[in-house]
Short mmCIF file of C-alpha atoms and ligand atoms in Angstrom, two decimals:
data_model
loop_
_atom_site.label_atom_id
_atom_site.label_comp_id
_atom_site.label_asym_id
_atom_site.label_seq_id
_atom_site.Cartn_x
_atom_site.Cartn_y
_atom_site.Cartn_z
CA VAL A 287 -51.68 118.89 55.27
CA LYS A 288 -54.19 119.22 52.49
CA GLU A 289 -54.51 116.00 50.50
CA LYS A 290 -53.31 116.01 46.93
CA LYS A 291 -55.78 115.14 44.19
CA THR A 292 -54.96 112.16 42.04
CA PHE A 293 -55.23 112.04 38.26
CA GLY A 294 -54.25 109.67 35.46
CA ILE A 295 -51.83 110.00 32.57
CA HIS A 296 -52.51 108.03 29.44
CA TRP A 297 -49.35 107.54 27.40
CA PHE A 298 -50.35 107.43 23.70
CA ARG A 299 -48.11 105.53 21.29
CA ARG A 300 -49.80 103.63 18.47
CA ASP A 301 -53.34 103.94 19.75
CA LEU A 302 -54.13 107.42 18.49
CA ARG A 303 -57.84 107.56 19.19
CA VAL A 304 -60.30 108.15 21.98
CA ALA A 305 -63.05 105.74 20.98
CA GLY A 306 -62.68 102.27 22.37
CA ASN A 307 -59.18 102.91 23.67
CA SER A 308 -58.79 100.15 26.28
CA ALA A 309 -56.15 101.75 28.48
CA LEU A 310 -57.52 105.28 28.27
CA LEU A 311 -60.96 104.02 29.24
CA ASN A 312 -59.59 102.23 32.27
CA ASN A 313 -57.72 105.29 33.47
CA TRP A 314 -60.71 107.50 32.79
CA LYS A 315 -62.97 105.27 34.90
CA GLU A 316 -60.46 105.06 37.69
CA HIS A 317 -60.03 108.83 37.89
CA ASP A 318 -63.57 109.82 37.16
CA GLY A 319 -62.62 111.60 33.93
CA ARG A 320 -59.49 113.24 35.36
CA VAL A 321 -57.02 111.80 32.87
CA VAL A 322 -54.73 113.62 30.45
CA GLY A 323 -52.94 112.32 27.35
CA LEU A 324 -49.20 112.38 26.80
CA PHE A 325 -47.17 111.72 23.67
CA CYS A 326 -43.37 111.66 23.78
CA PHE A 327 -41.38 112.31 20.67
CA ASP A 328 -38.42 110.10 20.61
CA SER A 329 -35.82 111.75 18.41
CA GLN A 330 -34.27 108.31 17.87
CA PHE A 331 -37.41 107.57 15.91
CA LEU A 332 -36.61 110.34 13.45
CA SER A 333 -33.26 108.79 12.67
CA ARG A 334 -34.51 105.22 12.33
CA SER A 335 -33.51 103.70 9.01
CA ASP A 336 -37.17 102.98 8.25
CA PHE A 337 -38.29 106.55 8.90
CA SER A 338 -40.59 108.18 6.33
CA ASN A 339 -41.43 111.89 6.14
CA ASN A 340 -44.75 111.09 4.49
CA ARG A 341 -45.80 108.60 7.13
CA PHE A 342 -44.59 110.99 9.81
CA ALA A 343 -46.78 113.73 8.34
CA PHE A 344 -49.78 111.40 8.45
CA PHE A 345 -48.88 110.48 12.02
CA LEU A 346 -48.62 114.13 13.05
CA GLU A 347 -51.95 114.95 11.43
CA THR A 348 -53.48 112.02 13.29
CA LEU A 349 -52.02 113.32 16.56
CA SER A 350 -53.41 116.72 15.78
CA SER A 351 -56.91 115.28 15.19
CA LEU A 352 -56.60 113.35 18.42
CA LYS A 353 -55.68 116.46 20.30
CA GLN A 354 -58.64 118.35 18.88
CA GLU A 355 -61.00 115.51 19.73
CA LEU A 356 -59.69 115.21 23.26
CA ARG A 357 -59.98 118.94 23.76
CA ALA A 358 -63.51 119.02 22.40
CA ALA A 359 -64.40 116.41 25.00
CA GLY A 360 -62.87 118.45 27.82
CA GLY A 361 -59.55 116.57 27.84
CA ASP A 362 -56.05 117.29 26.62
CA LEU A 363 -52.94 115.98 24.93
CA PHE A 364 -49.41 117.15 25.58
CA VAL A 365 -46.82 116.40 22.91
CA VAL A 366 -43.36 116.69 24.40
CA ASP A 367 -40.13 116.82 22.44
CA ALA A 368 -38.35 114.32 24.65
CA THR A 369 -37.90 110.58 24.83
CA PRO A 370 -40.12 108.82 27.34
CA GLN A 371 -36.92 107.92 29.19
CA LYS A 372 -36.35 111.63 29.68
CA ALA A 373 -39.95 112.83 29.99
CA PHE A 374 -41.21 110.42 32.65
CA PRO A 375 -38.55 111.27 35.25
CA GLN A 376 -39.35 114.95 34.68
CA PHE A 377 -43.06 114.45 35.20
CA VAL A 378 -42.59 112.19 38.18
CA LYS A 379 -40.31 114.74 39.85
CA PHE A 380 -42.65 117.58 39.02
CA PHE A 381 -45.68 115.94 40.59
CA GLU A 382 -43.75 114.79 43.63
CA ARG A 383 -43.20 118.44 44.33
CA SER A 384 -46.65 119.62 43.31
CA PRO A 385 -48.71 120.71 46.32
CA LYS A 386 -51.98 119.92 44.55
CA TRP A 387 -51.64 116.95 42.25
CA GLN A 388 -50.42 113.42 42.42
CA ILE A 389 -50.14 110.87 39.61
CA GLY A 390 -52.65 108.13 40.33
CA LYS A 391 -51.80 105.83 37.45
CA ILE A 392 -50.07 105.78 34.09
CA THR A 393 -51.68 103.63 31.43
CA TYR A 394 -50.67 102.57 27.94
CA ASN A 395 -51.56 99.98 25.33
CA ARG A 396 -49.07 97.27 24.50
CA ASP A 397 -46.84 97.40 21.43
CA TYR A 398 -45.11 94.31 20.05
CA GLU A 399 -42.13 95.64 18.10
CA PRO A 400 -38.70 94.83 19.53
CA PHE A 401 -37.79 98.52 19.86
CA ALA A 402 -41.03 99.31 21.70
CA ARG A 403 -40.80 96.34 24.01
CA GLN A 404 -37.31 97.34 25.07
CA ARG A 405 -38.45 100.93 25.66
CA ASP A 406 -41.43 99.76 27.71
CA ARG A 407 -39.27 97.54 29.88
CA GLU A 408 -37.07 100.54 30.70
CA ILE A 409 -40.02 102.78 31.55
CA GLU A 410 -41.69 100.11 33.65
CA LYS A 411 -38.47 99.58 35.59
CA PHE A 412 -38.23 103.29 36.27
CA LEU A 413 -41.86 103.62 37.36
CA LYS A 414 -41.54 100.62 39.66
CA THR A 415 -38.49 102.13 41.32
CA GLU A 416 -40.35 105.40 41.78
CA LYS A 417 -43.41 103.56 43.07
CA VAL A 418 -45.65 105.11 40.45
CA SER A 419 -48.51 102.86 39.55
CA PHE A 420 -48.83 101.88 35.88
CA GLN A 421 -50.80 99.38 33.81
CA SER A 422 -50.61 98.20 30.23
CA PHE A 423 -53.50 96.90 28.12
CA ARG A 424 -54.27 94.91 25.02
CA ASP A 425 -55.62 97.14 22.27
CA HIS A 426 -53.70 96.88 19.02
CA LEU A 427 -54.43 93.22 18.35
CA ILE A 428 -57.54 91.20 19.01
CA ILE A 429 -55.53 88.26 20.29
CA GLU A 430 -52.08 88.84 21.71
CA PRO A 431 -49.01 86.71 21.05
CA GLU A 432 -48.91 85.42 24.60
CA GLU A 433 -52.48 84.15 24.35
CA LEU A 434 -52.19 81.92 21.32
CA PHE A 435 -49.95 78.89 21.37
CA LYS A 436 -49.98 75.41 19.97
CA ALA A 437 -51.29 72.68 22.26
CA LYS A 438 -47.86 72.63 23.86
CA GLU A 439 -47.53 75.85 25.83
CA GLY A 440 -44.77 78.06 24.49
CA GLU A 441 -44.72 76.66 20.94
CA PHE A 442 -45.94 79.24 18.49
CA TYR A 443 -47.57 78.66 15.14
CA GLN A 444 -45.35 79.19 12.13
CA VAL A 445 -47.92 78.34 9.50
CA TYR A 446 -50.86 80.61 8.78
CA SER A 447 -53.61 78.08 8.30
CA PRO A 448 -53.50 76.34 11.73
CA PHE A 449 -52.80 79.73 13.30
CA SER A 450 -55.96 81.20 11.81
CA LYS A 451 -58.01 78.19 12.88
CA LYS A 452 -56.86 78.60 16.45
CA TRP A 453 -57.30 82.36 16.22
CA LEU A 454 -60.93 81.93 15.11
CA ASP A 455 -61.57 79.46 17.96
CA LEU A 456 -60.32 81.99 20.47
CA PHE A 457 -62.12 84.80 18.68
CA GLN A 458 -65.42 83.11 19.35
CA THR A 459 -64.87 82.55 23.06
CA GLU A 460 -66.80 84.58 25.61
CA THR A 461 -63.61 86.26 26.80
CA VAL A 462 -62.72 87.67 23.41
CA ARG A 463 -66.30 88.64 22.57
CA LYS A 464 -66.53 90.51 25.85
CA ARG A 465 -63.30 92.37 25.28
CA ILE A 466 -64.45 93.52 21.87
CA GLN A 467 -67.79 94.60 23.31
CA SER A 468 -66.15 96.51 26.13
CA GLN A 469 -64.06 98.38 23.58
CA GLU A 470 -67.16 99.12 21.60
CA LYS A 471 -68.81 100.78 24.53
CA GLY A 472 -65.70 102.64 25.58
CA LEU A 473 -65.85 106.43 25.91
CA GLU A 474 -67.56 108.24 23.11
CA TYR A 475 -67.79 105.57 20.47
CA LEU A 476 -66.84 106.45 16.95
CA PHE A 477 -70.44 106.45 15.81
CA SER A 478 -72.05 108.31 18.59
CA ASP A 479 -73.01 111.76 17.46
CA LYS A 480 -73.61 112.97 20.96
CA LYS A 481 -71.14 115.71 21.76
CA LYS A 482 -69.88 115.10 25.22
CA LYS A 483 -68.13 118.30 26.09
CA ASP A 484 -67.26 117.27 29.61
CA LEU A 485 -66.33 113.66 29.08
CA PHE A 486 -62.91 114.52 30.47
CA ARG A 487 -62.39 116.79 33.41
CA LEU A 488 -58.78 117.86 33.32
CA LYS A 489 -56.39 119.87 31.17
CA TRP A 490 -52.60 120.03 31.31
CA GLN A 491 -52.91 123.69 32.13
CA ASP A 492 -54.69 122.81 35.39
CA LEU A 493 -51.84 120.53 36.32
CA LEU A 494 -48.81 122.43 35.20
CA GLU A 495 -49.82 126.05 35.57
CA GLU A 496 -46.78 128.22 34.78
CA THR A 497 -44.12 126.11 36.39
CA PHE A 498 -43.46 123.48 33.78
CA SER A 499 -40.67 124.15 31.30
CA GLU A 500 -41.64 121.95 28.32
CA THR A 501 -43.82 123.40 25.62
CA ASP A 502 -46.02 121.45 23.26
CA ALA A 503 -43.99 120.40 20.21
CA LEU A 504 -46.73 119.26 17.85
CA ASP A 505 -47.20 122.39 15.76
CA ARG A 506 -43.47 122.86 15.42
CA PHE A 507 -43.02 119.29 14.18
CA ILE A 508 -45.88 119.70 11.71
CA GLU A 509 -44.35 122.90 10.38
CA ILE A 510 -40.84 121.44 9.97
CA ASN A 511 -41.98 118.20 8.41
CA LYS A 512 -44.45 119.81 6.00
CA LYS A 513 -41.70 120.82 3.63
CA LYS A 514 -40.50 117.24 3.23
CA VAL A 515 -43.81 115.66 2.29
CA SER A 516 -44.10 114.29 -1.25
CA VAL A 517 -47.56 112.68 -1.39
CA PRO A 518 -51.09 113.89 -0.58
CA ILE A 519 -51.79 113.15 3.08
CA PRO A 520 -55.15 111.40 3.60
CA LYS A 521 -57.69 112.83 6.02
CA THR A 522 -57.33 111.90 9.67
CA GLY A 523 -59.59 111.83 12.72
CA SER A 524 -62.68 109.88 13.65
CA LYS A 525 -64.92 111.53 11.04
CA ALA A 526 -62.52 110.57 8.22
CA ILE A 527 -62.30 107.03 9.55
CA ARG A 528 -66.05 106.77 9.84
CA ASP A 529 -66.32 107.82 6.18
CA ARG A 530 -63.79 105.16 5.19
CA LEU A 531 -65.76 102.51 7.05
CA GLU A 532 -68.95 103.61 5.35
CA ILE A 533 -67.40 103.53 1.90
CA PHE A 534 -66.19 99.99 2.44
CA LYS A 535 -69.63 98.85 3.63
CA ASP A 536 -70.77 98.55 0.01
CA LYS A 537 -67.57 96.86 -1.07
CA ILE A 538 -67.04 94.15 1.50
CA LYS A 539 -69.51 91.75 -0.13
CA ASN A 540 -67.46 91.76 -3.34
CA TYR A 541 -64.11 91.83 -1.56
CA LYS A 542 -63.26 88.22 -2.39
CA GLU A 543 -63.41 88.88 -6.15
CA ASP A 544 -62.32 92.52 -6.25
CA ARG A 545 -59.39 92.45 -3.85
CA ASP A 546 -57.01 91.09 -6.47
CA VAL A 547 -57.76 93.60 -9.20
CA PRO A 548 -55.64 96.72 -8.77
CA SER A 549 -57.67 98.85 -11.17
CA ILE A 550 -60.71 98.42 -8.91
CA ASP A 551 -60.86 100.36 -5.68
CA GLY A 552 -62.04 97.21 -3.95
CA THR A 553 -60.03 97.04 -0.74
CA SER A 554 -60.64 98.92 2.49
CA GLN A 555 -57.56 101.16 2.65
CA PHE A 556 -57.71 100.85 6.43
CA SER A 557 -54.05 99.88 6.75
CA MET A 558 -52.61 103.34 7.46
CA TYR A 559 -55.17 103.91 10.22
CA LEU A 560 -54.54 100.48 11.69
CA LYS A 561 -50.84 101.23 11.72
CA ASN A 562 -51.12 104.17 14.12
CA GLY A 563 -54.11 102.82 15.99
CA SER A 564 -56.56 105.53 14.99
CA LEU A 565 -58.67 102.53 13.97
CA THR A 566 -58.44 99.02 15.40
CA SER A 567 -59.33 95.58 14.19
CA ALA A 568 -61.79 95.29 17.10
CA GLN A 569 -63.70 98.30 15.78
CA ILE A 570 -63.65 96.83 12.28
CA VAL A 571 -65.01 93.51 13.51
CA THR A 572 -67.81 95.31 15.31
CA TYR A 573 -68.67 97.63 12.45
CA PHE A 574 -68.87 94.88 9.82
CA GLN A 575 -70.30 92.33 12.28
CA LEU A 576 -67.66 89.73 11.65
CA HIS A 577 -68.04 88.01 15.02
CA ASP A 578 -69.60 84.78 13.78
CA ILE A 579 -67.44 84.01 10.80
CA HIS A 580 -66.34 80.38 10.78
CA TYR A 581 -63.29 78.75 9.38
CA LYS A 582 -64.81 77.35 6.20
CA GLN A 583 -66.75 80.48 5.22
CA GLU A 584 -65.66 81.77 1.82
CA ASP A 585 -67.55 85.01 1.09
CA GLY A 586 -66.32 88.62 1.03
CA PRO A 587 -66.54 89.31 4.78
CA ALA A 588 -64.82 85.99 5.59
CA ARG A 589 -62.02 86.71 3.15
CA PHE A 590 -61.63 90.16 4.66
CA LEU A 591 -61.38 88.78 8.19
CA LYS A 592 -58.71 86.39 6.90
CA GLU A 593 -56.58 89.38 5.96
CA ILE A 594 -57.01 90.90 9.41
CA ILE A 595 -55.81 87.55 10.77
CA TRP A 596 -52.77 87.67 8.44
CA ARG A 597 -51.91 90.96 10.02
CA GLU A 598 -52.17 89.48 13.52
CA PHE A 599 -50.15 86.46 12.38
CA TYR A 600 -47.21 88.64 11.36
CA TYR A 601 -47.31 90.47 14.70
CA HIS A 602 -47.18 87.12 16.48
CA ILE A 603 -44.20 86.06 14.41
CA LEU A 604 -42.34 89.30 15.10
CA PHE A 605 -43.07 88.93 18.80
CA HIS A 606 -41.72 85.38 19.00
CA ARG A 607 -38.89 85.88 16.53
CA PRO A 608 -37.73 89.51 16.90
CA ASP A 609 -34.64 88.60 14.88
CA VAL A 610 -36.77 88.61 11.68
CA GLU A 611 -36.43 92.37 11.78
CA ASN A 612 -32.90 91.89 10.48
CA GLU A 613 -32.66 88.44 8.97
CA ALA A 614 -34.41 85.52 7.37
CA PHE A 615 -36.94 83.61 9.45
CA LEU A 616 -35.67 80.41 7.79
CA LYS A 617 -32.05 80.19 8.84
CA LYS A 618 -31.09 78.18 5.78
CA TYR A 619 -31.72 81.25 3.62
CA LYS A 620 -29.76 83.64 5.80
CA ASP A 621 -26.76 83.87 3.51
CA ILE A 622 -28.11 83.90 -0.04
CA GLN A 623 -25.64 85.62 -2.33
CA TRP A 624 -27.81 88.30 -3.92
CA GLU A 625 -26.40 90.13 -6.94
CA ASN A 626 -27.50 93.52 -5.56
CA ASN A 627 -27.09 95.47 -8.79
CA LYS A 628 -27.47 99.12 -7.71
CA GLU A 629 -28.55 100.37 -11.11
CA PHE A 630 -31.34 97.80 -11.27
CA PHE A 631 -32.40 98.77 -7.77
CA GLN A 632 -32.58 102.43 -8.73
CA LYS A 633 -34.70 101.62 -11.77
CA TRP A 634 -37.02 99.52 -9.64
CA CYS A 635 -37.42 102.37 -7.11
CA GLU A 636 -38.24 104.85 -9.84
CA GLY A 637 -40.59 102.56 -11.78
CA ARG A 638 -38.41 102.40 -14.91
CA THR A 639 -37.72 98.67 -15.24
CA GLY A 640 -39.61 98.26 -18.52
CA PHE A 641 -42.06 95.84 -16.86
CA PRO A 642 -45.34 97.79 -17.00
CA LEU A 643 -47.10 96.28 -13.97
CA VAL A 644 -43.99 96.60 -11.79
CA ASP A 645 -43.44 100.18 -12.89
CA ALA A 646 -47.11 101.09 -12.37
CA GLY A 647 -46.91 99.73 -8.82
CA MET A 648 -43.73 101.59 -7.94
CA ARG A 649 -45.11 104.78 -9.39
CA GLU A 650 -48.32 104.33 -7.42
CA LEU A 651 -46.19 103.95 -4.30
CA ASN A 652 -44.04 106.99 -5.05
CA SER A 653 -46.92 109.26 -5.91
CA THR A 654 -49.52 108.17 -3.33
CA GLY A 655 -47.71 106.44 -0.45
CA TRP A 656 -49.83 103.33 -0.94
CA MET A 657 -49.75 100.31 -3.25
CA HIS A 658 -52.32 97.65 -3.98
CA ASN A 659 -51.62 94.31 -2.26
CA ARG A 660 -51.47 92.21 -5.45
CA VAL A 661 -48.98 94.66 -6.92
CA ARG A 662 -46.93 94.67 -3.70
CA MET A 663 -46.62 90.92 -4.21
CA VAL A 664 -45.56 91.36 -7.83
CA VAL A 665 -43.00 94.13 -7.32
CA SER A 666 -41.43 92.41 -4.31
CA SER A 667 -41.13 89.11 -6.12
CA PHE A 668 -39.68 90.94 -9.12
CA LEU A 669 -37.04 92.75 -7.08
CA ILE A 670 -35.92 89.55 -5.40
CA LYS A 671 -36.30 86.88 -8.06
CA ASP A 672 -35.92 88.82 -11.29
CA LEU A 673 -33.42 91.43 -10.21
CA LEU A 674 -31.76 89.17 -7.62
CA ILE A 675 -31.64 91.89 -5.01
CA ASP A 676 -31.71 91.35 -1.25
CA TRP A 677 -35.31 91.55 0.03
CA ARG A 678 -34.15 93.87 2.82
CA TRP A 679 -33.41 96.61 0.27
CA GLY A 680 -36.99 96.48 -0.91
CA GLU A 681 -38.35 96.22 2.62
CA LYS A 682 -36.50 99.40 3.55
CA TYR A 683 -37.64 101.25 0.44
CA PHE A 684 -41.24 100.33 1.22
CA MET A 685 -40.83 101.64 4.75
CA GLU A 686 -39.52 104.92 3.41
CA LYS A 687 -42.52 105.34 1.15
CA LEU A 688 -45.58 103.59 2.57
CA LEU A 689 -48.10 105.55 4.61
CA ASP A 690 -49.07 102.22 6.14
CA GLY A 691 -45.44 101.07 6.51
CA ASP A 692 -45.47 98.77 9.50
CA LEU A 693 -42.63 96.51 10.57
CA ALA A 694 -44.60 93.30 11.21
CA PRO A 695 -46.71 93.08 8.01
CA ASN A 696 -44.03 94.68 5.84
CA ASN A 697 -41.35 92.29 7.00
CA GLY A 698 -43.86 89.45 6.75
CA GLY A 699 -44.78 90.44 3.19
CA TRP A 700 -41.17 90.74 2.08
CA GLN A 701 -40.07 87.51 3.66
CA TRP A 702 -43.08 85.81 2.10
CA ALA A 703 -42.05 87.04 -1.33
CA ALA A 704 -38.41 86.14 -0.71
CA SER A 705 -39.39 82.62 0.41
CA THR A 706 -37.29 83.19 3.52
CA GLY A 707 -40.19 83.76 5.91
CA CYS A 708 -42.60 81.62 7.88
CA ASP A 709 -45.15 80.01 5.62
CA PRO A 710 -43.73 81.75 2.54
CA GLN A 711 -44.20 81.44 -1.18
CA PRO A 712 -42.12 78.31 -1.99
CA TYR A 713 -38.80 79.40 -3.54
CA PHE A 714 -39.46 77.59 -6.81
CA ARG A 715 -42.80 79.30 -7.36
CA ILE A 716 -41.72 82.46 -9.10
CA PHE A 717 -44.24 84.98 -10.35
CA ASN A 718 -44.03 85.70 -14.06
CA PRO A 719 -44.60 89.49 -14.12
CA TRP A 720 -46.05 89.29 -17.65
CA LEU A 721 -48.62 86.67 -16.71
CA GLN A 722 -49.47 88.48 -13.48
CA ALA A 723 -50.21 91.62 -15.48
CA LYS A 724 -52.41 89.75 -17.95
CA LYS A 725 -54.30 88.01 -15.18
CA PHE A 726 -54.83 90.86 -12.73
CA ASP A 727 -54.85 93.89 -15.02
CA PRO A 728 -56.35 92.28 -18.13
CA ASP A 729 -57.43 95.54 -19.75
CA GLY A 730 -54.29 97.40 -18.70
CA ASP A 731 -56.34 100.04 -16.84
CA TYR A 732 -54.14 100.11 -13.76
CA ILE A 733 -50.96 100.20 -15.85
CA ARG A 734 -52.27 103.03 -18.01
CA ARG A 735 -53.26 105.02 -14.93
CA PHE A 736 -49.78 105.03 -13.44
CA VAL A 737 -47.63 104.73 -16.55
CA PRO A 738 -48.93 107.56 -18.74
CA GLU A 739 -46.43 106.77 -21.53
CA LEU A 740 -48.54 103.68 -22.21
CA ALA A 741 -51.90 105.43 -21.91
CA LYS A 742 -52.58 105.14 -25.61
CA ALA A 743 -50.63 101.95 -26.31
CA PRO A 744 -52.69 98.98 -27.56
CA LEU A 745 -53.27 96.22 -25.03
CA LYS A 746 -51.04 93.79 -26.88
CA SER A 747 -48.01 95.97 -26.55
CA ILE A 748 -48.67 96.45 -22.84
CA HIS A 749 -48.79 92.75 -22.04
CA ASP A 750 -46.43 91.21 -24.57
CA GLU A 751 -42.87 90.70 -23.34
CA GLU A 752 -41.51 90.96 -26.89
CA ALA A 753 -43.38 94.13 -27.94
CA ASP A 754 -41.36 97.27 -28.61
CA ARG A 755 -42.53 99.86 -26.10
CA THR A 756 -39.64 102.22 -26.65
CA VAL A 757 -41.75 103.83 -29.39
CA TYR A 758 -43.89 105.22 -26.56
CA ASN A 759 -40.85 106.60 -24.85
CA TYR A 760 -41.05 103.76 -22.34
CA PRO A 761 -37.93 101.71 -21.44
CA ALA A 762 -37.21 98.22 -22.78
CA PRO A 763 -37.26 95.51 -20.07
CA ILE A 764 -33.99 95.61 -18.10
CA VAL A 765 -33.87 91.81 -17.77
CA LYS A 766 -35.32 88.69 -19.38
CA HIS A 767 -37.67 86.94 -17.01
CA ALA A 768 -36.81 83.36 -18.02
CA ALA A 769 -33.05 83.84 -17.63
CA GLN A 770 -33.40 85.59 -14.27
CA LYS A 771 -35.75 82.91 -12.99
CA ALA A 772 -33.13 80.25 -13.66
CA LYS A 773 -30.52 82.27 -11.80
CA ALA A 774 -32.87 82.83 -8.87
CA LEU A 775 -33.56 79.11 -8.58
CA SER A 776 -29.87 78.38 -8.39
CA LEU A 777 -29.40 81.02 -5.64
CA TYR A 778 -31.85 79.15 -3.45
CA LYS A 779 -30.25 75.76 -4.03
CA LEU A 780 -27.58 76.35 -1.43
C1 LIG B 875 -44.16 93.08 0.12
C2 LIG B 875 -45.34 93.48 0.96
C3 LIG B 875 -45.21 94.52 1.89
C4 LIG B 875 -46.29 94.89 2.70
N1 LIG B 875 -46.12 95.92 3.61
C5 LIG B 875 -47.15 96.25 4.43
C6 LIG B 875 -46.99 97.29 5.40
O1 LIG B 875 -45.93 97.89 5.53
N2 LIG B 875 -48.06 97.60 6.17
C7 LIG B 875 -49.26 96.95 6.06
O2 LIG B 875 -50.18 97.28 6.78
N3 LIG B 875 -49.41 95.95 5.17
C8 LIG B 875 -48.41 95.59 4.35
N4 LIG B 875 -48.59 94.60 3.42
C9 LIG B 875 -49.87 93.86 3.41
C10 LIG B 875 -50.95 94.41 2.46
O3 LIG B 875 -50.43 94.63 1.19
C11 LIG B 875 -51.59 95.69 2.98
O4 LIG B 875 -51.98 95.53 4.32
C12 LIG B 875 -52.82 96.07 2.18
O5 LIG B 875 -52.50 96.20 0.82
C13 LIG B 875 -53.39 97.37 2.71
O6 LIG B 875 -54.48 97.80 1.97
P1 LIG B 875 -55.95 97.71 2.54
O7 LIG B 875 -56.02 98.31 3.89
O8 LIG B 875 -56.84 98.25 1.49
O9 LIG B 875 -56.13 96.15 2.67
P2 LIG B 875 -57.42 95.22 2.70
O10 LIG B 875 -57.30 94.27 1.59
O11 LIG B 875 -58.66 96.00 2.80
O12 LIG B 875 -57.21 94.37 4.04
C14 LIG B 875 -57.68 94.80 5.31
C15 LIG B 875 -56.54 94.83 6.31
O13 LIG B 875 -56.01 93.52 6.48
C16 LIG B 875 -54.59 93.58 6.65
N5 LIG B 875 -53.94 92.90 5.53
C17 LIG B 875 -54.37 92.79 4.26
N6 LIG B 875 -53.53 92.04 3.53
C18 LIG B 875 -52.53 91.69 4.35
C19 LIG B 875 -51.35 90.91 4.18
N7 LIG B 875 -51.04 90.33 3.01
N8 LIG B 875 -50.52 90.78 5.23
C20 LIG B 875 -50.82 91.34 6.42
N9 LIG B 875 -51.92 92.08 6.64
C21 LIG B 875 -52.76 92.24 5.63
C22 LIG B 875 -54.22 95.06 6.64
O14 LIG B 875 -54.16 95.52 7.95
C23 LIG B 875 -55.37 95.68 5.87
O15 LIG B 875 -55.58 97.03 6.18
C24 LIG B 875 -47.52 94.20 2.59
C25 LIG B 875 -47.65 93.18 1.65
C26 LIG B 875 -46.58 92.82 0.84
C27 LIG B 875 -46.74 91.71 -0.16
#
């Protein structure tokens, strides 16, 4: 009997890139370049309550760039319209029968969301039963939840500051440095201009020939979803990401000062790429040379790394407390009696509350799929503590609209604003939306950009709670901040 040739399958999920992809690299090495990519569309995903057509469009475009890049390097990506629970048994059966090919190993990078962990457990169980070899890797985070505990094994950090201290200690160990370096050197790195046409040595066509019934679903999904997109979709692919990194190179030194001013384009806008793994924090650390930042450092790069650590922090929390997906981290705030006024909620969504900074933020979100971090903090606090609406309503709306919508940081951000999360804003510290606007948009530039009714209004009438803005065809404030603040305080005093 002629021996079958082995090959690898890399299962892409939220690691949509070639460069520095830990699991793909491993499989590639093991099979001497004979590895193909697979992406399974889970239709459950399309009906998830946090689904967004805009984010999906960005995701599909990213997949499409990935496919082109893989193909240019001699590889391939197959996008199947089937859940992994359905697709894997089909592939396993197919290759059992194939006279030529045998699956050597399936690789994938770990995901920390409750839904994904459950899915992965099911697939792993199946592959074990079928005796198909598989291996998962760390890729999405620099330090994984199971690596970072308090001194007592098993106790996780619930406060950011000691977490980040410990994170930075681990970050500077040889082990973590090496893992970042190995990612840096992996496959064709993002910044290598060498075209390696034959980096990969296998296409799906070679494997499947005419016998396989599934057809690639990517173009069909792109076509169907296109009609539902309501914001401009940013560029995808390694060239676009490289450009983003380069743009931020000039900005990182001023990041500490500029990051809080929404009228300045002073943040990286990496979040949507980080979300789907077309860029990773390890690549960012390498590019901006953040390896040696120490805990007390206070400049732009240090402040920026702190934000990357916030992101990791929220992933750790979600991993250890998957219940935060549905309820308050702090149990004592589980049953707050929100007023949940639907009309107020609608006005908040549309950016018609009569609070200029809040409305500018919501309109930025609705028209671009992104919102500045400071304004996210203001609009979330406003929804919860001025309109007395359940934070989960806002969390869901953000997920419907944000191109970077991501369960861990979104939930973390909302629970922070609601004072129900780990290490949150204390419940009695309530943002005054008027003061926030004066402080962070002092000249009203951001407000004027997104609220055109106020484009010609004098500064005083933009920032003054008592000013009459209806003369500009702009709504009067729907609530009084001071009165709502008092009500909010009493809601928290259970
Ligand atoms: C209510 C609320 C909801 C949010 N929802 C999301 C979300 O769905 N997805 C998301 O990625 N971020 C979310 N954030 C965090 C933050 O607002 C965004 O990550 C940031 O605005 C993205 O822009 P940037 O890439 O230019 O950030 P930069 O300021 O350039 O920061 C660099 C990276 O650090 C991480 N980061 C920055 N700030 C935070 C933060 N406060 N918490 C966690 N990570 C952070 C992000 O990955 C970001 O890309 C939310 C914050 C709040 C207050």
